[in-house]
Short mmCIF file of C-alpha atoms in Angstrom, two decimals:
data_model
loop_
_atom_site.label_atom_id
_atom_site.label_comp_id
_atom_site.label_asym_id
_atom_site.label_seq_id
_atom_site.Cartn_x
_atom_site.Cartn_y
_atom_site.Cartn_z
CA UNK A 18 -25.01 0.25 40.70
CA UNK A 19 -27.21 3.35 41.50
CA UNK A 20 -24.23 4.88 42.83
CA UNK A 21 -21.86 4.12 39.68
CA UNK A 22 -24.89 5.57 37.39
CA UNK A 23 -24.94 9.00 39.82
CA UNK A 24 -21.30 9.41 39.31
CA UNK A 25 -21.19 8.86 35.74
CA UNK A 26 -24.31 10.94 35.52
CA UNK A 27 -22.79 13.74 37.28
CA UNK A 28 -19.61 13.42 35.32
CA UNK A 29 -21.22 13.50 32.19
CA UNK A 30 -23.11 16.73 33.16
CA UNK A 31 -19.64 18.44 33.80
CA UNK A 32 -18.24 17.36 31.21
CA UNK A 33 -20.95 18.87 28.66
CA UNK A 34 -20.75 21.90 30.48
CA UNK A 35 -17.20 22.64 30.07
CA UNK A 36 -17.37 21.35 26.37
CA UNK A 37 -20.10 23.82 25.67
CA UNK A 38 -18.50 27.10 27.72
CA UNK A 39 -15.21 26.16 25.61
CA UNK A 40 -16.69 26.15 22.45
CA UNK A 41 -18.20 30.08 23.49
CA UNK A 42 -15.32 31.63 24.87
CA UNK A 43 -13.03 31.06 21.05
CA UNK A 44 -13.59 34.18 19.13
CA UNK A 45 -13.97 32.21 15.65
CA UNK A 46 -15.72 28.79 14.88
CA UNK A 47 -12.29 27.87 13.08
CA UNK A 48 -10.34 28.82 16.95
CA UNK A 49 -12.91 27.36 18.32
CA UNK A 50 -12.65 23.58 16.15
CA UNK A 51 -9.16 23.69 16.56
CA UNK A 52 -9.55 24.00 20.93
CA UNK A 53 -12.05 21.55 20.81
CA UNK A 54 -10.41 18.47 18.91
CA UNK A 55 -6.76 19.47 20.04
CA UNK A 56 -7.01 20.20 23.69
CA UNK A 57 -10.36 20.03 25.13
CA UNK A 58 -11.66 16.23 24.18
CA UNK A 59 -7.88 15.37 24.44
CA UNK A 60 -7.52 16.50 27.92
CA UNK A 61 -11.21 15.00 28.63
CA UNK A 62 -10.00 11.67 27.11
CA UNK A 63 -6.30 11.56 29.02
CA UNK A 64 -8.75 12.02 32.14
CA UNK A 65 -10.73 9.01 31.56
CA UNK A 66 -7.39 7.00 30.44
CA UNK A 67 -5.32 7.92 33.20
CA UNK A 68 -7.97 7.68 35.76
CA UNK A 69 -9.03 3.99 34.75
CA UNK A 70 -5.63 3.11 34.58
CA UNK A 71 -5.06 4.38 38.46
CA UNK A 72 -8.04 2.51 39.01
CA UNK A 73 -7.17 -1.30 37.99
CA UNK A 74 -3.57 -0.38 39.40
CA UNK A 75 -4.85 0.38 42.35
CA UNK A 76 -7.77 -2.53 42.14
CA UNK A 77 -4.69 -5.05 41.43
CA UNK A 78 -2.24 -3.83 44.36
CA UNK A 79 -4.82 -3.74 47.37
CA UNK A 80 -6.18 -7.51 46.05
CA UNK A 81 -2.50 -8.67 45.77
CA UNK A 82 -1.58 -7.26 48.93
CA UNK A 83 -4.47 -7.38 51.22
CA UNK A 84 -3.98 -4.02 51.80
CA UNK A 85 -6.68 -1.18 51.64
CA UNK A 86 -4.89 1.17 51.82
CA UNK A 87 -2.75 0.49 48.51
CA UNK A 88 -2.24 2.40 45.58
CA UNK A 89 0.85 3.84 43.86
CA UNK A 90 1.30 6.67 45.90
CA UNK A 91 1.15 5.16 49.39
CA UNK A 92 3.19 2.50 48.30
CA UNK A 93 6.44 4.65 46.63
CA UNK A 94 5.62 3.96 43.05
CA UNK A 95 5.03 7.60 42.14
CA UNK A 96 7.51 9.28 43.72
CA UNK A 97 9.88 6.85 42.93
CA UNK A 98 8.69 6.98 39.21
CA UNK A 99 9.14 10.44 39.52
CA UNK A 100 12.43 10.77 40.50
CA UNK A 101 13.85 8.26 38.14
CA UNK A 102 12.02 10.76 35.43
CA UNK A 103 14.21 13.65 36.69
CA UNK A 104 17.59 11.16 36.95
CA UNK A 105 16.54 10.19 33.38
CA UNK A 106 16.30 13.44 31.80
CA UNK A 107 19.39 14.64 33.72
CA UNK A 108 21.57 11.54 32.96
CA UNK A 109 19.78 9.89 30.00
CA UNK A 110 17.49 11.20 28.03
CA UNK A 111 17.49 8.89 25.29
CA UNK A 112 15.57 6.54 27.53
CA UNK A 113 11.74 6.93 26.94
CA UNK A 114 9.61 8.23 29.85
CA UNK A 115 7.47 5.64 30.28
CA UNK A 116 10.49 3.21 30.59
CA UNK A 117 12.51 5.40 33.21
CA UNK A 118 9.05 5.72 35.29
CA UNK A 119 8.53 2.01 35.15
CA UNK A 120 11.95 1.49 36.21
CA UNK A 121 11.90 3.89 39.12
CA UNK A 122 8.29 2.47 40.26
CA UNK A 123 9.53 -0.98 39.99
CA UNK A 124 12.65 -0.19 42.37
CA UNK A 125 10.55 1.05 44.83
CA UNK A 126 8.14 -1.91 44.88
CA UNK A 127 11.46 -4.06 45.38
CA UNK A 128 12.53 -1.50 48.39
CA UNK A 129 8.91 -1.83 50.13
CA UNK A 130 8.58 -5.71 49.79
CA UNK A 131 12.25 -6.12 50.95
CA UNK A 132 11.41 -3.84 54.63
CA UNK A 133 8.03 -5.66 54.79
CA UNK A 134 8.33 -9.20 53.78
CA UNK A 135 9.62 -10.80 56.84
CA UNK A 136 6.41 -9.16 58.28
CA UNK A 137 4.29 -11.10 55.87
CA UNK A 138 3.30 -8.22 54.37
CA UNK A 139 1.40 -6.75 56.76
CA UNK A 140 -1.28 -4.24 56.06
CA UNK A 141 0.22 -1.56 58.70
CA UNK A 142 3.57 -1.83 57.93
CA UNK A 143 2.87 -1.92 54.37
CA UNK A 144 1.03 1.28 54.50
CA UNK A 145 4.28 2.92 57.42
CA UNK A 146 6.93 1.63 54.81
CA UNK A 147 5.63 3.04 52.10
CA UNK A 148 4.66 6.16 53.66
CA UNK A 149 8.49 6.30 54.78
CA UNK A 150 9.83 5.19 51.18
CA UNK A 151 7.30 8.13 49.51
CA UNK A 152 8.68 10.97 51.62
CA UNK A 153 12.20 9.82 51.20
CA UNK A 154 12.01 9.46 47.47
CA UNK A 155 9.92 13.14 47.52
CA UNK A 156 12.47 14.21 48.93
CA UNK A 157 14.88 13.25 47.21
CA UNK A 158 13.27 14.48 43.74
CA UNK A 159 12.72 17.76 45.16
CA UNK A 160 16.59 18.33 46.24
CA UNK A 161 17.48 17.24 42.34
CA UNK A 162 14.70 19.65 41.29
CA UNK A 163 16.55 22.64 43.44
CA UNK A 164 19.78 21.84 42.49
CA UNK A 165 19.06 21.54 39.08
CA UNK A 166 16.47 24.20 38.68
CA UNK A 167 17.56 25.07 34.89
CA UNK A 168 16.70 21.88 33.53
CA UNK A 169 14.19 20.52 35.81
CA UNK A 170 11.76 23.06 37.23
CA UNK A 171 8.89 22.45 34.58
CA UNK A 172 9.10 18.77 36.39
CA UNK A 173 8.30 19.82 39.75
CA UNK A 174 5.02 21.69 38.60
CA UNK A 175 4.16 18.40 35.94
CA UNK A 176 4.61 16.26 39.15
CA UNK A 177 1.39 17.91 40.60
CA UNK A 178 -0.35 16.10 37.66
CA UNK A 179 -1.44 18.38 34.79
CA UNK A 180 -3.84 16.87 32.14
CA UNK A 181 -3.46 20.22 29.37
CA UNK A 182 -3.12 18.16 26.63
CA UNK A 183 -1.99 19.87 22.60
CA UNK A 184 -3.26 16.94 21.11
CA UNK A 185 -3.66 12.78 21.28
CA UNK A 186 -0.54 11.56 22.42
CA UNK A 187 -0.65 10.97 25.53
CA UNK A 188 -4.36 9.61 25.40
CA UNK A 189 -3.07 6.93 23.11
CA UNK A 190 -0.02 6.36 25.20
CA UNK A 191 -2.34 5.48 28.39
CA UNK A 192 -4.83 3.53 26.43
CA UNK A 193 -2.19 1.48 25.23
CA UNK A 194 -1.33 0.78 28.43
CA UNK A 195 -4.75 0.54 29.89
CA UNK A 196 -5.57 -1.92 27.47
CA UNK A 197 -2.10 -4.14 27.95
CA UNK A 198 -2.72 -3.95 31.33
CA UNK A 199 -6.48 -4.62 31.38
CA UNK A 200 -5.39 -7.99 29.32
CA UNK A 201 -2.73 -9.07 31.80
CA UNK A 202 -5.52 -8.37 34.70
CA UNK A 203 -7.63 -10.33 33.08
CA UNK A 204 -5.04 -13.49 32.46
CA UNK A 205 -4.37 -13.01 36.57
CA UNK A 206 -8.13 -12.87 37.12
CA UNK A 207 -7.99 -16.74 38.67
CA UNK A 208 -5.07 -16.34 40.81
CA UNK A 209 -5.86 -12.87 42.10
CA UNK A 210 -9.37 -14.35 43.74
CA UNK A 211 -7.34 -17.10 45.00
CA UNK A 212 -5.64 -14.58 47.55
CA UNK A 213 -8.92 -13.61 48.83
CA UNK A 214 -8.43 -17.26 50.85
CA UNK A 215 -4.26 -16.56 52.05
CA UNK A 216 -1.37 -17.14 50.96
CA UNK A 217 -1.96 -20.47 52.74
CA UNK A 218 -5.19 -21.10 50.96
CA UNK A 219 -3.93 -20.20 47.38
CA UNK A 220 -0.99 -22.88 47.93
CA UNK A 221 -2.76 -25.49 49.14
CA UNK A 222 -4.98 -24.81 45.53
CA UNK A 223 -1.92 -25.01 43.19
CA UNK A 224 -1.10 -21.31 43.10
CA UNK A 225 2.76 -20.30 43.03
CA UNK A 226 2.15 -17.33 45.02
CA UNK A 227 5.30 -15.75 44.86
CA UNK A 228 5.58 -15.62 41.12
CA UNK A 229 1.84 -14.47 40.87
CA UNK A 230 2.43 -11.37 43.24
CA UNK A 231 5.08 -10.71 41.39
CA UNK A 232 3.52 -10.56 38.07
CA UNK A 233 0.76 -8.62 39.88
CA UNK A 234 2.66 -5.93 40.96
CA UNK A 235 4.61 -5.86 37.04
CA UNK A 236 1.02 -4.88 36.21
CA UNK A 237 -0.05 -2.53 38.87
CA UNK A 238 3.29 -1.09 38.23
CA UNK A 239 3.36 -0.54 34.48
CA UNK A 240 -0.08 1.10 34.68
CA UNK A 241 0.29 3.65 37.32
CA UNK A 242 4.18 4.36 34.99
CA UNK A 243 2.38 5.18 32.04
CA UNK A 244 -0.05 7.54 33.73
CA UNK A 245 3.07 9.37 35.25
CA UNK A 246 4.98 9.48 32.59
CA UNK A 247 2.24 11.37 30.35
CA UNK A 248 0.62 13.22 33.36
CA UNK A 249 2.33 13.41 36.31
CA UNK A 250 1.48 12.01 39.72
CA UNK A 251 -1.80 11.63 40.50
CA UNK A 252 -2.52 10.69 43.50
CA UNK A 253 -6.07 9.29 45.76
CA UNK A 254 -7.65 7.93 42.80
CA UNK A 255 -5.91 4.42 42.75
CA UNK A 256 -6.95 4.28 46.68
CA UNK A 257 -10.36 5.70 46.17
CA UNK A 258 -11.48 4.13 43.30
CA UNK A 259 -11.76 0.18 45.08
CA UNK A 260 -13.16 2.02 47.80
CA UNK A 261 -16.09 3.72 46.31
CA UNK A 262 -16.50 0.50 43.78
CA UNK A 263 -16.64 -1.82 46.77
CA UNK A 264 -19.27 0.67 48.06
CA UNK A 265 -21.32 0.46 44.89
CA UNK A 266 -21.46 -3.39 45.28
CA UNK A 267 -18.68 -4.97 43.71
CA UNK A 268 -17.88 -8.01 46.07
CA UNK A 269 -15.70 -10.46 44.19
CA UNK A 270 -12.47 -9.93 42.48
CA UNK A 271 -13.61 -9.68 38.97
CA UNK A 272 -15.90 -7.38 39.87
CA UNK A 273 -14.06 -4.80 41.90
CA UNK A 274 -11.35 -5.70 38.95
CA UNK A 275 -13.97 -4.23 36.10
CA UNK A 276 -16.06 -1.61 38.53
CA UNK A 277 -12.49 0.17 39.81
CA UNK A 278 -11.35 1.02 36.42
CA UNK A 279 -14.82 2.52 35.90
CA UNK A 280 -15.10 4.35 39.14
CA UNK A 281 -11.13 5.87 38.33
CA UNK A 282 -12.12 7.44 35.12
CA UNK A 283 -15.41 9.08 35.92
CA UNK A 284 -13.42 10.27 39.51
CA UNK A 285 -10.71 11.85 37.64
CA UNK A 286 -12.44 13.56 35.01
CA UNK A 287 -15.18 14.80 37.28
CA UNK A 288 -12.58 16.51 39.29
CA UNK A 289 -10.79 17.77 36.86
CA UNK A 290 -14.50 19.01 35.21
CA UNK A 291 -15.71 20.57 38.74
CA UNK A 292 -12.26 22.73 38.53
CA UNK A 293 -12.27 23.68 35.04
CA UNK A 294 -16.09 24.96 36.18
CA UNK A 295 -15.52 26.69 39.01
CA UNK A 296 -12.46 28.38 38.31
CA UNK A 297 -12.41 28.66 34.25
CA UNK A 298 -9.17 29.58 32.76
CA UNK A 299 -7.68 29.83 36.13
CA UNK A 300 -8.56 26.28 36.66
CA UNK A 301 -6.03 24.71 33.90
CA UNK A 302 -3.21 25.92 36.03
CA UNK A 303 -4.68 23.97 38.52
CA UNK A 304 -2.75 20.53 39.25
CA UNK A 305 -4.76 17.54 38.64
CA UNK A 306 -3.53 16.04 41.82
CA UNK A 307 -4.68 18.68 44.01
CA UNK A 308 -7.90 18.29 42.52
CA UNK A 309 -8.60 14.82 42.78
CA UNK A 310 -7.44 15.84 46.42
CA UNK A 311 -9.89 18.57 46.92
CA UNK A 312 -13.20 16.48 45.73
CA UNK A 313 -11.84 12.92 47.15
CA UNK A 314 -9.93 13.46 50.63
CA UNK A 315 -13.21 14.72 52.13
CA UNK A 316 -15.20 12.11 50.24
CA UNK A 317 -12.59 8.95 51.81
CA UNK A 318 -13.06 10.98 55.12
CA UNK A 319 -16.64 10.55 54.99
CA UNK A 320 -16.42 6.50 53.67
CA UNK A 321 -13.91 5.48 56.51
CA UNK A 322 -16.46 4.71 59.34
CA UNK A 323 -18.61 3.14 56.44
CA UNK A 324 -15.72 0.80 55.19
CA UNK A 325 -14.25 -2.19 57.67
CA UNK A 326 -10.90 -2.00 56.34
CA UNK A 327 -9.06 -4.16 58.66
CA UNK A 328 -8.76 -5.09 62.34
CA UNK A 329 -7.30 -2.81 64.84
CA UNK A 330 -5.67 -4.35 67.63
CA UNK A 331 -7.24 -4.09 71.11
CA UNK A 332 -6.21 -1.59 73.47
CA UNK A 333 -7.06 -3.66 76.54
CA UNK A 334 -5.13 -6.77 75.01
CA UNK A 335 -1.66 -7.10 76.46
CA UNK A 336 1.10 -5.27 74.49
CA UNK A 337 3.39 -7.68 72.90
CA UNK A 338 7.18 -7.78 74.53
CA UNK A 339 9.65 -5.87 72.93
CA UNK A 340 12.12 -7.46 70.33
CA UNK A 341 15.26 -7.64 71.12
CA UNK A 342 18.23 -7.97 68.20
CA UNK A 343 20.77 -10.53 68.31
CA UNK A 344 23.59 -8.52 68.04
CA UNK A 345 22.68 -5.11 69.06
CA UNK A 346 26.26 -2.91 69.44
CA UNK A 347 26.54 -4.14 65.51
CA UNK A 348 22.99 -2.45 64.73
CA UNK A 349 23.87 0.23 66.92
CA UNK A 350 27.05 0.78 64.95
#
């Protein structure tokens, strides 16, 4: 808990800085209301949203999967949420962002369990697949970017993640969420601590496992789409968030499940508050991804030896023969 208060501490300082250099640099008190309630608490407020909601998304997906190394980006949900974004406002652009993005993340989630569920869901292939499926679907938003530059450009810079905010939109848009999704956590509470045991444990209890990871993942899902579809991808904080709240203390389910959320907020905006310092104007042209980058990568870097994620395999155990397929001029073909 000393840790959580330090953050939130140190968040809180930033954040009163920048609130008190933007109120000085307005030439009139009048400007200087008007940047306050319009962009600067907005943009504060979309911070804490969005970074909560990456935080229970990312809480939900690594207890549902066993996998510490889950969260929407390694997995394919935000690149895939962003490409069906730029195939929505290409093709169909009566259909609402946050639908399209849910739709694309969704798709992706259906790719990754289909290449990974005859492995049980392993925690390494998990993490390969969706590396794979992320760089494929990157790709593949990028080349509909190029060759559709006109109309799309403004999405490859939003897809960096940019909290600028012109008013309270998009804060209301992810608290919606936050709070729908918060509520559906909290219904899965139960059967979410039942997978700490295995998939065999949690049936031998009563739990249809199948149906529960699924409405896990509709959850994970739908929060990390609403915080793309108002802010573009932001990535580390759903992975780092569990981490560092697992650090601070939080053991069982329902706590990681209320501490990640927590952890994801204060993360986000303290990045984005360390950038907006440093840098001043320069830093709203900054992407919020690449901040959340800059203060967490070296952060994970340092928690890795401090975290026992999951078991490595031996090197002096024997290697495991090679599979062979059953029909291997048709694969070939």
């Amino acid at each position: 808990m000393f840790r959580l208060a330090l953050l939130a501490a140190v968040a809180l300082a930033v954040a009163a800085l920048n609130l008190a250099g933007g109120r000085g640099a307005a030439p009139t008190p009048e400007l200087a209301a008007v940047v306050l309630w319009q962009a600067t608490l907005p943009r504060l407020a979309v911070a804490l949203a969005a970074g909560a909601a990456l935080g229970l998304s990312g809480a939900i997906l690594q207890r549902v999967l066993r996998n510490p190394l889950a969260e929407p980006a390694t997995l394919g949900i935000a690149p895939g949420a962003q490409l069906a974004l730029g195939l929505a406002a290409l093709h169909a652009p009566e259909v609402p962002p946050p639908l399209a993005a849910f739709g694309g993340g969704a798709l992706a989630v259906a790719l990754l369990l289909a290449l990974t569920w005859r492995r049980g869901l392993e925690p390494v292939a998990v993490a390969l697949a969706g590396m794979m499926l992320g760089l494929t679907l990157s790709a593949a938003s990028a080349a509909l970017v190029l060759a559709n530059g006109e109309y799309l450009f403004s999405l490859l810079i939003w897809g960096g993640g940019s909290l600028v905010q012109q008013g309270w939109g998009a804060t209301r848009a992810v608290a919606l969420a936050l709070g729908l999704g918060g509520l559906g956590a909290a219904l899965l509470l139960r059967p979410l601590a039942a997978f700490g045991i295995g998939d065999a444990g949690a049936r031998g209890l009563g739990l249809a496992v199948g149906a529960t990871r699924l409405a896990a993942l509709g959850v994970a899902v739908a929060l990390a789409a609403a915080s793309i579809a108002e802010v573009g991808v932001i990535a580390f904080v759903g992975l780092a968030a569990p981490a560092l709240a697992t650090l601070a203390g939080a053991r069982t389910a329902r706590a990681r499940l209320l501490a990640a959320p927590l952890v994801g907020a204060l993360l986000l905006s303290l990045a984005d508050g360390l950038i907006l310092a440093a840098a001043g104007e320069a830093g709203e042209r900054i992407p919020a991804g690449v901040a959340t980058a800059l203060l967490g990568g070296p952060l994970l870097l340092w928690l890795l030896p401090r975290l026992r994620l999951f078991e490595w395999p031996q090197l002096a155990a024997a290697p495991l023969p090679p599979a062979r397929a059953a029909r291997p001029n048709l694969r070939l073909a």
